[in-house]
């Protein structure tokens, strides 16, 4: 259940990153959901990365948010690899 939620949030973040205009509130909410899911899974690194993205959304700087999404995607991919999620 948590894995599914996190996967859907990451996919939506990818879509937001591809958009010309960022919806910072939506991205921040998705990052918040990933942070909560990561906390349930004891994925501290992923949780902190999601929290940083939440904070970046408050600044509404597209380049920094884009980099934050990329970092979160990378962390998620690594977490999946380590835990052998299919």
Coordinates of N, CA, C and O in Angstrom, one line a residue:
X1 N 0.8 -1.2 0.0 CA 0.0 0.0 0.0 C 0.9 1.3 0.0 O 0.7 2.1 -0.9
X2 N 1.8 1.4 0.9 CA 2.7 2.5 1.0 C 3.5 2.6 -0.2 O 3.8 3.7 -0.8
X3 N 4.0 1.5 -0.7 CA 4.9 1.5 -1.9 C 4.1 2.0 -3.1 O 4.6 2.8 -3.9
X4 N 2.8 1.6 -3.2 CA 2.0 2.1 -4.3 C 1.8 3.6 -4.2 O 1.9 4.3 -5.3
X5 N 1.5 4.1 -3.1 CA 1.3 5.5 -2.9 C 2.6 6.3 -3.3 O 2.5 7.3 -4.0
X6 N 3.7 5.8 -2.8 CA 5.0 6.5 -3.0 C 5.3 6.5 -4.5 O 5.7 7.5 -5.1
X7 N 5.0 5.3 -5.2 CA 5.3 5.2 -6.6 C 4.4 6.2 -7.4 O 4.9 6.8 -8.4
X8 N 3.2 6.3 -7.0 CA 2.3 7.2 -7.7 C 2.7 8.7 -7.5 O 2.6 9.5 -8.5
X9 N 3.1 9.0 -6.3 CA 3.6 10.4 -6.1 C 4.9 10.7 -6.9 O 5.0 11.8 -7.4
X10 N 5.8 9.8 -6.9 CA 7.0 10.0 -7.7 C 6.6 10.2 -9.2 O 7.2 11.1 -9.9
X11 N 5.7 9.4 -9.7 CA 5.3 9.5 -11.1 C 4.7 10.9 -11.4 O 5.0 11.5 -12.4
X12 N 3.8 11.3 -10.4 CA 3.2 12.7 -10.6 C 4.3 13.8 -10.5 O 4.2 14.8 -11.2
X13 N 5.3 13.6 -9.7 CA 6.4 14.6 -9.6 C 7.1 14.6 -10.9 O 7.5 15.7 -11.4
X14 N 7.4 13.5 -11.6 CA 8.0 13.5 -12.9 C 7.2 14.3 -13.9 O 7.7 15.0 -14.7
X15 N 5.9 14.1 -13.8 CA 5.0 14.8 -14.7 C 5.1 16.3 -14.4 O 5.1 17.1 -15.4
X16 N 5.1 16.7 -13.2 CA 5.1 18.1 -12.8 C 6.5 18.7 -13.3 O 6.5 19.9 -13.8
X17 N 7.5 17.9 -13.2 CA 8.9 18.4 -13.6 C 8.9 18.7 -15.1 O 9.6 19.6 -15.6
X18 N 8.1 17.9 -15.9 CA 8.1 18.1 -17.3 C 7.2 19.3 -17.8 O 7.3 19.7 -18.9
X19 N 6.4 19.8 -16.9 CA 5.5 20.9 -17.2 C 6.3 22.2 -17.4 O 7.3 22.4 -16.7
X20 N 5.8 23.1 -18.2 CA 6.4 24.4 -18.4 C 6.3 25.3 -17.2 O 7.2 26.0 -16.8
X21 N 5.1 25.2 -16.6 CA 4.8 26.0 -15.4 C 4.6 25.1 -14.3 O 3.8 24.2 -14.3
X22 N 5.4 25.3 -13.2 CA 5.3 24.5 -12.0 C 4.1 24.8 -11.1 O 3.9 26.0 -10.9
X23 N 3.4 23.8 -10.6 CA 2.4 24.0 -9.6 C 3.1 23.7 -8.3 O 3.2 22.6 -7.8
X24 N 3.7 24.7 -7.7 CA 4.6 24.5 -6.5 C 3.8 23.9 -5.3 O 4.3 23.1 -4.5
X25 N 2.5 24.3 -5.2 CA 1.7 23.8 -4.1 C 1.5 22.3 -4.3 O 1.6 21.5 -3.3
X26 N 1.2 21.9 -5.5 CA 1.0 20.4 -5.8 C 2.3 19.7 -5.6 O 2.3 18.6 -5.0
X27 N 3.4 20.2 -6.0 CA 4.7 19.5 -5.9 C 5.0 19.4 -4.4 O 5.4 18.4 -3.9
X28 N 4.8 20.5 -3.6 CA 5.0 20.4 -2.2 C 4.2 19.4 -1.5 O 4.6 18.7 -0.6
X29 N 2.9 19.2 -1.9 CA 2.0 18.2 -1.3 C 2.5 16.8 -1.7 O 2.5 15.9 -0.8
X30 N 2.9 16.6 -2.9 CA 3.4 15.3 -3.3 C 4.7 15.0 -2.5 O 4.8 13.8 -2.1
X31 N 5.6 15.9 -2.4 CA 6.8 15.7 -1.6 C 6.4 15.4 -0.1 O 7.1 14.5 0.5
X32 N 5.4 16.0 0.4 CA 4.9 15.7 1.8 C 4.4 14.3 1.9 O 4.8 13.6 2.8
X33 N 3.7 13.8 0.9 CA 3.2 12.5 0.9 C 4.4 11.5 0.8 O 4.3 10.4 1.5
X34 N 5.4 11.8 0.0 CA 6.5 10.9 -0.1 C 7.3 10.9 1.2 O 7.7 9.8 1.7
X35 N 7.4 12.1 1.8 CA 8.1 12.1 3.1 C 7.4 11.3 4.2 O 8.0 10.5 4.9
X36 N 6.1 11.3 4.2 CA 5.3 10.5 5.2 C 5.4 9.0 4.9 O 5.6 8.2 5.8
X37 N 5.4 8.7 3.6 CA 5.5 7.3 3.2 C 6.9 6.8 3.6 O 7.1 5.7 4.1
X38 N 7.9 7.6 3.3 CA 9.3 7.2 3.6 C 9.5 7.0 5.1 O 10.2 6.1 5.5
X39 N 8.8 7.9 5.9 CA 8.9 7.7 7.3 C 8.4 6.4 7.8 O 8.9 5.7 8.7
X40 N 7.3 6.0 7.2 CA 6.7 4.7 7.6 C 7.6 3.5 7.2 O 7.5 2.4 7.8
X41 N 8.4 3.7 6.2 CA 9.3 2.7 5.7 C 10.7 2.8 6.3 O 11.6 2.0 5.9
X42 N 10.9 3.7 7.3 CA 12.2 4.0 7.9 C 13.3 4.3 6.8 O 14.5 3.9 6.9
X43 N 12.9 5.0 5.8 CA 13.8 5.4 4.7 C 14.2 6.9 5.0 O 13.7 7.8 4.4
X44 N 15.1 7.0 5.9 CA 15.4 8.4 6.4 C 16.0 9.3 5.3 O 15.7 10.5 5.3
X45 N 16.9 8.7 4.5 CA 17.5 9.5 3.4 C 16.4 10.1 2.5 O 16.4 11.2 2.1
X46 N 15.5 9.2 2.1 CA 14.4 9.6 1.2 C 13.5 10.6 1.9 O 13.0 11.5 1.2
X47 N 13.3 10.4 3.1 CA 12.4 11.3 3.9 C 13.0 12.7 3.9 O 12.3 13.7 3.7
X48 N 14.3 12.8 4.2 CA 15.0 14.1 4.2 C 15.0 14.8 2.9 O 14.8 16.0 2.8
X49 N 15.2 14.0 1.8 CA 15.2 14.6 0.5 C 13.8 15.1 0.1 O 13.7 16.2 -0.4
X50 N 12.8 14.4 0.5 CA 11.4 14.9 0.3 C 11.1 16.1 1.1 O 10.5 17.1 0.6
X51 N 11.6 16.2 2.3 CA 11.4 17.4 3.1 C 12.1 18.6 2.5 O 11.6 19.7 2.5
X52 N 13.3 18.4 2.0 CA 14.0 19.5 1.3 C 13.2 20.0 0.2 O 13.2 21.2 -0.1
X53 N 12.6 19.1 -0.6 CA 11.8 19.5 -1.7 C 10.6 20.3 -1.3 O 10.3 21.3 -1.9
X54 N 10.0 19.9 -0.2 CA 8.9 20.6 0.4 C 9.3 22.1 0.7 O 8.6 23.0 0.3
X55 N 10.5 22.2 1.3 CA 11.0 23.6 1.6 C 11.3 24.4 0.4 O 11.0 25.6 0.3
X56 N 11.9 23.7 -0.7 CA 12.2 24.4 -1.9 C 10.9 24.9 -2.6 O 10.9 26.0 -3.2
X57 N 9.8 24.2 -2.5 CA 8.6 24.6 -3.1 C 8.1 25.9 -2.5 O 7.4 26.7 -3.2
X58 N 8.4 26.2 -1.3 CA 7.9 27.4 -0.6 C 8.7 28.6 -1.2 O 8.1 29.7 -1.2
X59 N 9.9 28.4 -1.7 CA 10.6 29.5 -2.4 C 10.2 29.8 -3.8 O 10.4 30.8 -4.4
X60 N 9.5 28.8 -4.4 CA 9.0 28.9 -5.8 C 10.0 29.2 -6.8 O 9.8 30.1 -7.7
X61 N 11.2 28.6 -6.7 CA 12.3 28.8 -7.7 C 12.3 27.5 -8.5 O 12.7 26.4 -8.0
X62 N 11.9 27.6 -9.8 CA 11.7 26.5 -10.6 C 13.0 25.6 -10.8 O 12.9 24.4 -10.7
X63 N 14.1 26.2 -11.0 CA 15.4 25.5 -11.2 C 15.7 24.6 -9.9 O 16.1 23.5 -10.0
X64 N 15.6 25.2 -8.8 CA 15.9 24.5 -7.5 C 14.9 23.4 -7.3 O 15.3 22.3 -6.8
X65 N 13.6 23.6 -7.6 CA 12.6 22.6 -7.4 C 12.9 21.5 -8.4 O 12.8 20.3 -8.1
X66 N 13.2 21.8 -9.6 CA 13.5 20.8 -10.6 C 14.7 19.9 -10.2 O 14.6 18.7 -10.3
X67 N 15.7 20.5 -9.6 CA 16.8 19.7 -9.1 C 16.4 18.9 -7.9 O 16.9 17.7 -7.8
X68 N 15.5 19.4 -7.1 CA 15.0 18.7 -5.9 C 14.2 17.4 -6.3 O 14.3 16.4 -5.7
X69 N 13.4 17.6 -7.4 CA 12.6 16.5 -7.9 C 13.5 15.4 -8.4 O 13.4 14.2 -8.2
X70 N 14.6 15.9 -9.2 CA 15.5 14.9 -9.8 C 16.2 14.1 -8.7 O 16.4 12.9 -8.8
X71 N 16.6 14.8 -7.6 CA 17.3 14.2 -6.5 C 16.4 13.2 -5.8 O 16.8 12.1 -5.4
X72 N 15.1 13.5 -5.6 CA 14.1 12.6 -5.0 C 13.9 11.4 -5.9 O 13.8 10.3 -5.4
X73 N 13.8 11.6 -7.2 CA 13.6 10.5 -8.1 C 14.8 9.5 -8.0 O 14.6 8.3 -8.0
X74 N 16.0 10.1 -8.0 CA 17.2 9.3 -7.9 C 17.2 8.5 -6.5 O 17.5 7.3 -6.5
X75 N 16.9 9.2 -5.4 CA 16.8 8.5 -4.2 C 15.8 7.4 -4.1 O 16.0 6.3 -3.6
X76 N 14.6 7.6 -4.8 CA 13.6 6.6 -4.8 C 14.0 5.4 -5.6 O 13.8 4.3 -5.2
X77 N 14.7 5.7 -6.8 CA 15.2 4.6 -7.6 C 16.2 3.7 -6.8 O 16.2 2.5 -6.9
X78 N 17.1 4.4 -6.1 CA 18.1 3.7 -5.3 C 17.4 2.9 -4.2 O 17.8 1.7 -4.0
X79 N 16.4 3.5 -3.5 CA 15.7 2.8 -2.5 C 15.1 1.5 -3.0 O 15.1 0.4 -2.4
X80 N 14.4 1.7 -4.2 CA 13.8 0.5 -4.8 C 14.8 -0.6 -5.1 O 14.5 -1.8 -5.0
X81 N 15.9 -0.2 -5.7 CA 17.0 -1.1 -6.0 C 17.5 -1.9 -4.8 O 17.6 -3.1 -4.8
X82 N 17.8 -1.2 -3.7 CA 18.3 -1.8 -2.5 C 17.3 -2.8 -1.9 O 17.7 -3.8 -1.4
X83 N 16.0 -2.4 -1.9 CA 15.0 -3.2 -1.3 C 14.3 -4.2 -2.3 O 13.4 -4.8 -1.9
X84 N 14.8 -4.2 -3.5 CA 14.4 -5.2 -4.5 C 12.9 -5.1 -4.8 O 12.2 -6.1 -4.9
X85 N 12.4 -3.8 -4.9 CA 11.0 -3.6 -5.2 C 10.9 -3.9 -6.7 O 11.7 -3.4 -7.5
X86 N 9.9 -4.6 -7.1 CA 9.7 -4.9 -8.6 C 8.9 -3.8 -9.2 O 8.1 -3.1 -8.6

